[in-house]
Coordinates of N, CA and C in Angstrom, one line a residue:
M261 N 0.8 -1.1 0.0 CA 0.0 0.0 0.0 C 0.8 1.3 0.0
S262 N 0.5 2.2 -0.8 CA 1.3 3.4 -0.9 C 1.1 4.3 0.3
I263 N 1.9 5.3 0.5 CA 1.7 6.2 1.6 C 0.5 7.1 1.3
K264 N 0.2 7.4 0.0 CA -1.0 8.2 -0.3 C -2.2 7.4 0.1
S265 N -2.3 6.1 -0.3 CA -3.6 5.4 0.0 C -3.7 5.2 1.5
Q266 N -2.6 5.0 2.2 CA -2.6 4.9 3.7 C -3.1 6.2 4.3
M267 N -2.7 7.3 3.8 CA -3.1 8.6 4.2 C -4.6 8.7 4.1
W268 N -5.1 8.4 2.9 CA -6.6 8.5 2.6 C -7.4 7.6 3.6
K269 N -6.8 6.5 3.8 CA -7.4 5.4 4.7 C -7.7 6.0 6.0
F270 N -6.9 6.9 6.5 CA -7.1 7.7 7.8 C -7.8 8.9 7.7
A271 N -7.4 9.6 6.6 CA -8.0 11.0 6.5 C -9.5 10.9 6.2
F272 N -10.0 10.0 5.3 CA -11.4 10.1 4.9 C -12.4 9.9 6.1
P273 N -12.1 9.0 7.0 CA -13.1 8.9 8.2 C -13.0 10.2 9.0
F274 N -11.9 10.8 9.2 CA -11.8 12.0 9.9 C -12.6 13.1 9.3
F275 N -12.5 13.3 7.9 CA -13.2 14.4 7.3 C -14.7 14.0 7.2
A276 N -15.1 12.8 7.1 CA -16.5 12.4 7.2 C -17.1 12.7 8.5
A277 N -16.3 12.4 9.6 CA -16.8 12.7 11.0 C -16.9 14.2 11.1
L278 N -16.0 15.0 10.6 CA -15.9 16.4 10.8 C -17.2 17.1 10.1
L279 N -17.6 16.5 8.9 CA -18.7 17.1 8.2 C -20.0 16.7 9.0
T280 N -20.0 15.5 9.6 CA -21.3 15.1 10.3 C -21.3 16.0 11.5
V281 N -20.3 16.2 12.3 CA -20.4 17.1 13.5 C -20.7 18.5 13.1
G282 N -20.0 19.0 12.1 CA -20.3 20.4 11.6 C -21.7 20.7 11.2
S283 N -22.5 19.7 10.8 CA -23.8 19.9 10.3 C -24.8 19.7 11.4
A284 N -24.4 19.1 12.6 CA -25.3 18.9 13.8 C -25.4 20.2 14.5
Q285 N -26.5 20.3 15.4 CA -26.7 21.5 16.2 C -25.6 21.4 17.3
V286 N -25.3 22.6 17.8 CA -24.4 22.8 18.9 C -25.1 22.2 20.1
P287 N -24.3 21.2 20.9 CA -24.9 20.7 22.1 C -25.2 21.9 23.1
G288 N -26.3 21.8 23.7 CA -26.8 22.9 24.7 C -27.2 24.1 24.0
G289 N -27.3 24.3 22.7 CA -27.7 25.4 22.0 C -29.2 25.3 21.8
P290 N -29.8 26.4 21.3 CA -31.3 26.4 21.0 C -31.6 25.4 20.0
T291 N -32.8 24.8 20.1 CA -33.3 23.8 19.1 C -34.7 24.3 18.8
D292 N -35.1 23.9 17.6 CA -36.5 24.2 17.1 C -37.5 23.4 17.9
I293 N -38.6 23.9 18.3 CA -39.6 23.2 19.0 C -41.0 23.5 18.5
N294 N -42.0 22.7 18.8 CA -43.4 22.8 18.3 C -44.0 24.0 19.0
A295 N -44.6 24.9 18.2 CA -45.3 26.1 18.7 C -46.6 25.6 19.5
N296 N -47.1 24.5 19.2 CA -48.4 24.0 19.8 C -48.1 23.4 21.2
D297 N -46.9 23.1 21.6 CA -46.6 22.5 22.8 C -47.2 23.4 24.0
P298 N -47.9 22.7 24.9 CA -48.5 23.6 26.1 C -47.5 24.4 26.8
E299 N -46.3 24.0 27.0 CA -45.3 24.9 27.7 C -45.0 26.1 26.9
V300 N -44.9 25.9 25.5 CA -44.6 27.0 24.6 C -45.7 27.9 24.7
Q301 N -46.9 27.5 24.6 CA -48.2 28.3 24.7 C -48.2 29.1 26.0
A302 N -47.8 28.5 27.1 CA -47.8 29.2 28.4 C -46.7 30.3 28.3
A303 N -45.6 30.0 27.7 CA -44.4 31.0 27.7 C -44.9 32.1 26.8
L304 N -45.6 31.8 25.7 CA -46.1 32.9 24.9 C -47.1 33.8 25.5
K305 N -48.0 33.1 26.2 CA -49.1 33.9 26.9 C -48.4 34.8 27.9
F306 N -47.5 34.3 28.6 CA -46.7 35.1 29.7 C -46.0 36.3 29.0
A307 N -45.3 36.0 27.9 CA -44.6 37.0 27.1 C -45.5 38.2 26.7
M308 N -46.7 37.8 26.2 CA -47.7 38.8 25.7 C -48.2 39.6 26.9
K309 N -48.5 38.9 28.1 CA -49.0 39.6 29.3 C -47.9 40.6 29.7
E310 N -46.7 40.3 29.7 CA -45.6 41.2 30.1 C -45.4 42.3 29.2
Y311 N -45.5 42.0 27.9 CA -45.4 43.0 26.8 C -46.5 44.1 27.0
N312 N -47.8 43.5 27.1 CA -49.0 44.5 27.3 C -48.9 45.3 28.6
K313 N -48.4 44.7 29.6 CA -48.2 45.5 30.9 C -47.2 46.6 30.7
G314 N -46.1 46.3 29.9 CA -45.2 47.4 29.8 C -45.4 48.4 28.7
S315 N -46.4 48.1 27.8 CA -46.8 49.0 26.8 C -47.5 50.2 27.2
S316 N -47.2 51.3 26.6 CA -48.0 52.6 26.9 C -49.2 52.7 26.0
D317 N -49.4 51.8 25.1 CA -50.6 52.0 24.3 C -51.8 51.6 25.0
Q318 N -53.0 52.2 24.6 CA -54.2 52.0 25.3 C -54.9 50.7 24.8
Y319 N -54.4 50.1 23.7 CA -54.9 48.9 23.2 C -54.0 47.7 23.6
L320 N -54.6 46.5 23.8 CA -53.8 45.3 24.0 C -53.3 44.8 22.6
Y321 N -52.2 44.0 22.7 CA -51.7 43.4 21.5 C -51.9 41.9 21.6
V322 N -52.1 41.3 20.5 CA -52.3 39.9 20.4 C -51.3 39.3 19.3
V323 N -51.0 38.0 19.4 CA -50.2 37.3 18.3 C -51.0 37.0 17.3
V324 N -50.6 37.3 16.0 CA -51.3 37.1 14.8 C -50.6 36.0 14.0
D325 N -49.3 35.7 14.3 CA -48.6 34.7 13.6 C -47.4 34.3 14.3
V326 N -47.1 33.0 14.5 CA -45.8 32.5 15.1 C -44.9 32.2 14.0
I327 N -43.7 32.8 14.1 CA -42.7 32.8 12.9 C -41.7 31.7 13.3
K328 N -41.2 31.7 14.6 CA -40.2 30.7 14.9 C -40.1 30.5 16.4
V329 N -40.0 29.2 16.8 CA -40.0 28.9 18.3 C -38.8 28.0 18.5
Q330 N -37.9 28.3 19.5 CA -36.9 27.5 19.9 C -36.7 27.4 21.3
G331 N -36.1 26.3 21.9 CA -36.0 26.2 23.2 C -34.5 25.8 23.5
Q332 N -34.1 26.1 24.7 CA -32.7 25.7 25.1 C -32.7 25.4 26.7
V333 N -32.1 24.3 27.0 CA -32.0 23.8 28.4 C -30.9 24.7 29.0
V334 N -31.3 25.3 30.1 CA -30.3 26.1 30.9 C -30.7 25.7 32.3
E335 N -30.5 26.6 33.3 CA -30.9 26.3 34.6 C -32.5 26.5 34.6
G336 N -33.2 25.6 34.0 CA -34.5 25.7 33.7 C -34.6 25.6 32.1
Y337 N -35.5 26.3 31.5 CA -35.7 26.3 30.1 C -35.9 27.7 29.5
K338 N -35.2 28.0 28.4 CA -35.4 29.3 27.7 C -36.2 29.1 26.5
Y339 N -37.2 29.9 26.3 CA -38.0 29.8 25.0 C -37.7 31.0 24.3
F340 N -37.2 30.9 23.0 CA -37.0 32.0 22.1 C -38.2 32.1 21.1
L341 N -39.0 33.1 21.2 CA -40.3 33.1 20.5 C -40.3 34.4 19.6
T342 N -40.3 34.1 18.3 CA -40.5 35.2 17.3 C -41.9 35.1 16.7
V343 N -42.6 36.2 16.9 CA -44.0 36.2 16.6 C -44.3 37.6 15.8
K344 N -45.5 37.7 15.1 CA -46.1 38.9 14.7 C -47.2 39.2 15.6
I345 N -47.3 40.5 16.1 CA -48.4 41.0 17.0 C -49.0 42.1 16.3
A346 N -50.2 42.3 16.7 CA -51.0 43.5 16.3 C -52.1 43.9 17.4
K347 N -52.5 45.2 17.3 CA -53.4 45.7 18.3 C -54.8 45.0 18.1
T348 N -55.5 44.8 19.2 CA -56.8 44.3 19.2 C -57.7 45.5 18.8
L349 N -58.9 45.4 18.5 CA -59.8 46.4 18.0 C -59.1 47.2 16.8
C350 N -58.5 46.5 15.9 CA -57.6 47.1 14.9 C -58.5 47.9 14.0
R351 N -57.9 49.0 13.5 CA -58.4 49.7 12.2 C -57.8 49.1 11.1
K352 N -58.3 49.4 9.9 CA -57.9 48.6 8.6 C -56.5 48.8 8.5
N353 N -55.9 49.9 8.6 CA -54.4 50.1 8.4 C -53.6 50.1 9.7
S354 N -53.9 49.2 10.6 CA -53.2 49.2 11.8 C -51.8 48.6 11.6
N355 N -50.9 48.9 12.5 CA -49.5 48.5 12.4 C -49.3 47.0 12.9
T356 N -48.5 46.3 12.3 CA -48.2 44.9 12.7 C -46.6 45.0 13.1
Y357 N -46.4 44.3 14.1 CA -44.9 44.2 14.6 C -44.4 42.9 14.6
E358 N -43.1 42.7 14.4 CA -42.5 41.4 14.6 C -41.7 41.5 15.9
C359 N -41.9 40.6 16.8 CA -41.3 40.6 18.1 C -40.6 39.3 18.4
T360 N -39.5 39.4 19.1 CA -38.8 38.3 19.6 C -38.7 38.4 21.1
F361 N -39.2 37.4 21.8 CA -39.2 37.3 23.2 C -38.4 36.2 23.7
V362 N -37.7 36.4 24.8 CA -37.0 35.2 25.4 C -37.6 35.1 26.9
V363 N -38.2 33.9 27.1 CA -38.8 33.6 28.4 C -38.0 32.6 29.0
W364 N -37.7 32.8 30.3 CA -36.9 31.8 31.1 C -37.9 31.2 32.1
S365 N -38.0 29.9 32.0 CA -39.0 29.1 32.8 C -38.2 28.2 33.8
R366 N -38.6 28.3 35.1 CA -38.1 27.4 36.1 C -39.2 26.8 36.8
P367 N -39.9 25.8 36.2 CA -41.1 25.3 36.8 C -41.1 24.8 38.2
W368 N -39.9 24.2 38.6 CA -39.8 23.7 40.0 C -39.9 24.8 41.0
L369 N -39.6 26.1 40.6 CA -39.7 27.2 41.4 C -41.0 28.0 41.2
N370 N -41.8 27.6 40.3 CA -43.0 28.2 39.9 C -42.6 29.7 39.5
D371 N -41.6 29.8 38.6 CA -41.0 31.0 38.2 C -40.9 31.1 36.6
M372 N -41.4 32.2 36.1 CA -41.2 32.5 34.7 C -40.9 34.0 34.6
Q373 N -39.8 34.3 33.7 CA -39.4 35.7 33.6 C -39.2 36.0 32.1
L374 N -39.6 37.2 31.7 CA -39.4 37.7 30.3 C -38.0 38.4 30.4
T375 N -36.9 37.8 29.9 CA -35.6 38.3 30.0 C -35.1 39.1 28.9
E376 N -35.9 39.1 27.7 CA -35.6 39.9 26.5 C -36.9 40.2 25.7
Q377 N -36.9 41.3 25.1 CA -37.9 41.6 24.1 C -37.4 42.6 23.1
Q378 N -37.7 42.3 21.8 CA -37.2 43.2 20.8 C -38.4 43.2 19.7
C379 N -38.9 44.4 19.4 CA -40.0 44.5 18.4 C -39.6 45.5 17.4
H380 N -40.0 45.3 16.2 CA -39.9 46.3 15.2 C -41.2 46.2 14.2
Q381 N -41.5 47.4 13.7 CA -42.7 47.5 12.9 C -42.5 46.9 11.5
L382 N -43.4 46.1 11.1 CA -43.4 45.6 9.6 C -44.0 46.6 8.8
H383 N -43.5 46.6 7.5 CA -44.1 47.4 6.5 C -45.4 46.9 6.1
S384 N -46.4 47.8 6.1 CA -47.8 47.2 5.8 C -47.8 47.0 4.3
Q385 N -48.5 46.0 3.9 CA -48.8 45.5 2.6 C -49.9 46.4 2.0
P386 N -49.9 46.9 0.8 CA -51.1 47.6 0.3 C -52.2 46.6 0.1
R387 N -53.4 47.0 0.4 CA -54.6 46.1 0.3 C -55.1 46.1 -1.2
R388 N -55.4 44.9 -1.6 CA -56.0 44.7 -2.9 C -57.5 45.2 -2.9
R389 N -57.9 45.9 -4.0 CA -59.3 46.2 -4.0 C -59.9 45.4 -5.2
F390 N -61.1 44.8 -4.9 CA -61.7 43.9 -5.8 C -63.0 44.5 -6.4

């Protein structure tokens, strides 16, 4: 066996393993989870309650679309929730926002905290007339 073929004999499994590991998710990092999971729904309800409590607007906001939901095991569980929200009792041209909330849940302590929130206004789409 030549040196070249011996080198490939050892190098190929190494590179194959490297590609496999490189495409996997980072251990301990956020992973996609089901938005319909009851714990996710509880975290989203909590995030919206806290958002509305801190908002100076006279109207309440509600979730109109769930864009992305991820979870991460920490000392408890972190939910990363990206959603579109809009005012209730909306007018035709009301503003819609995309928000990302991070909720930290420690159920054994009966504790849930909104640790981050970022929202930005989405550009409204012109309405079609029929």
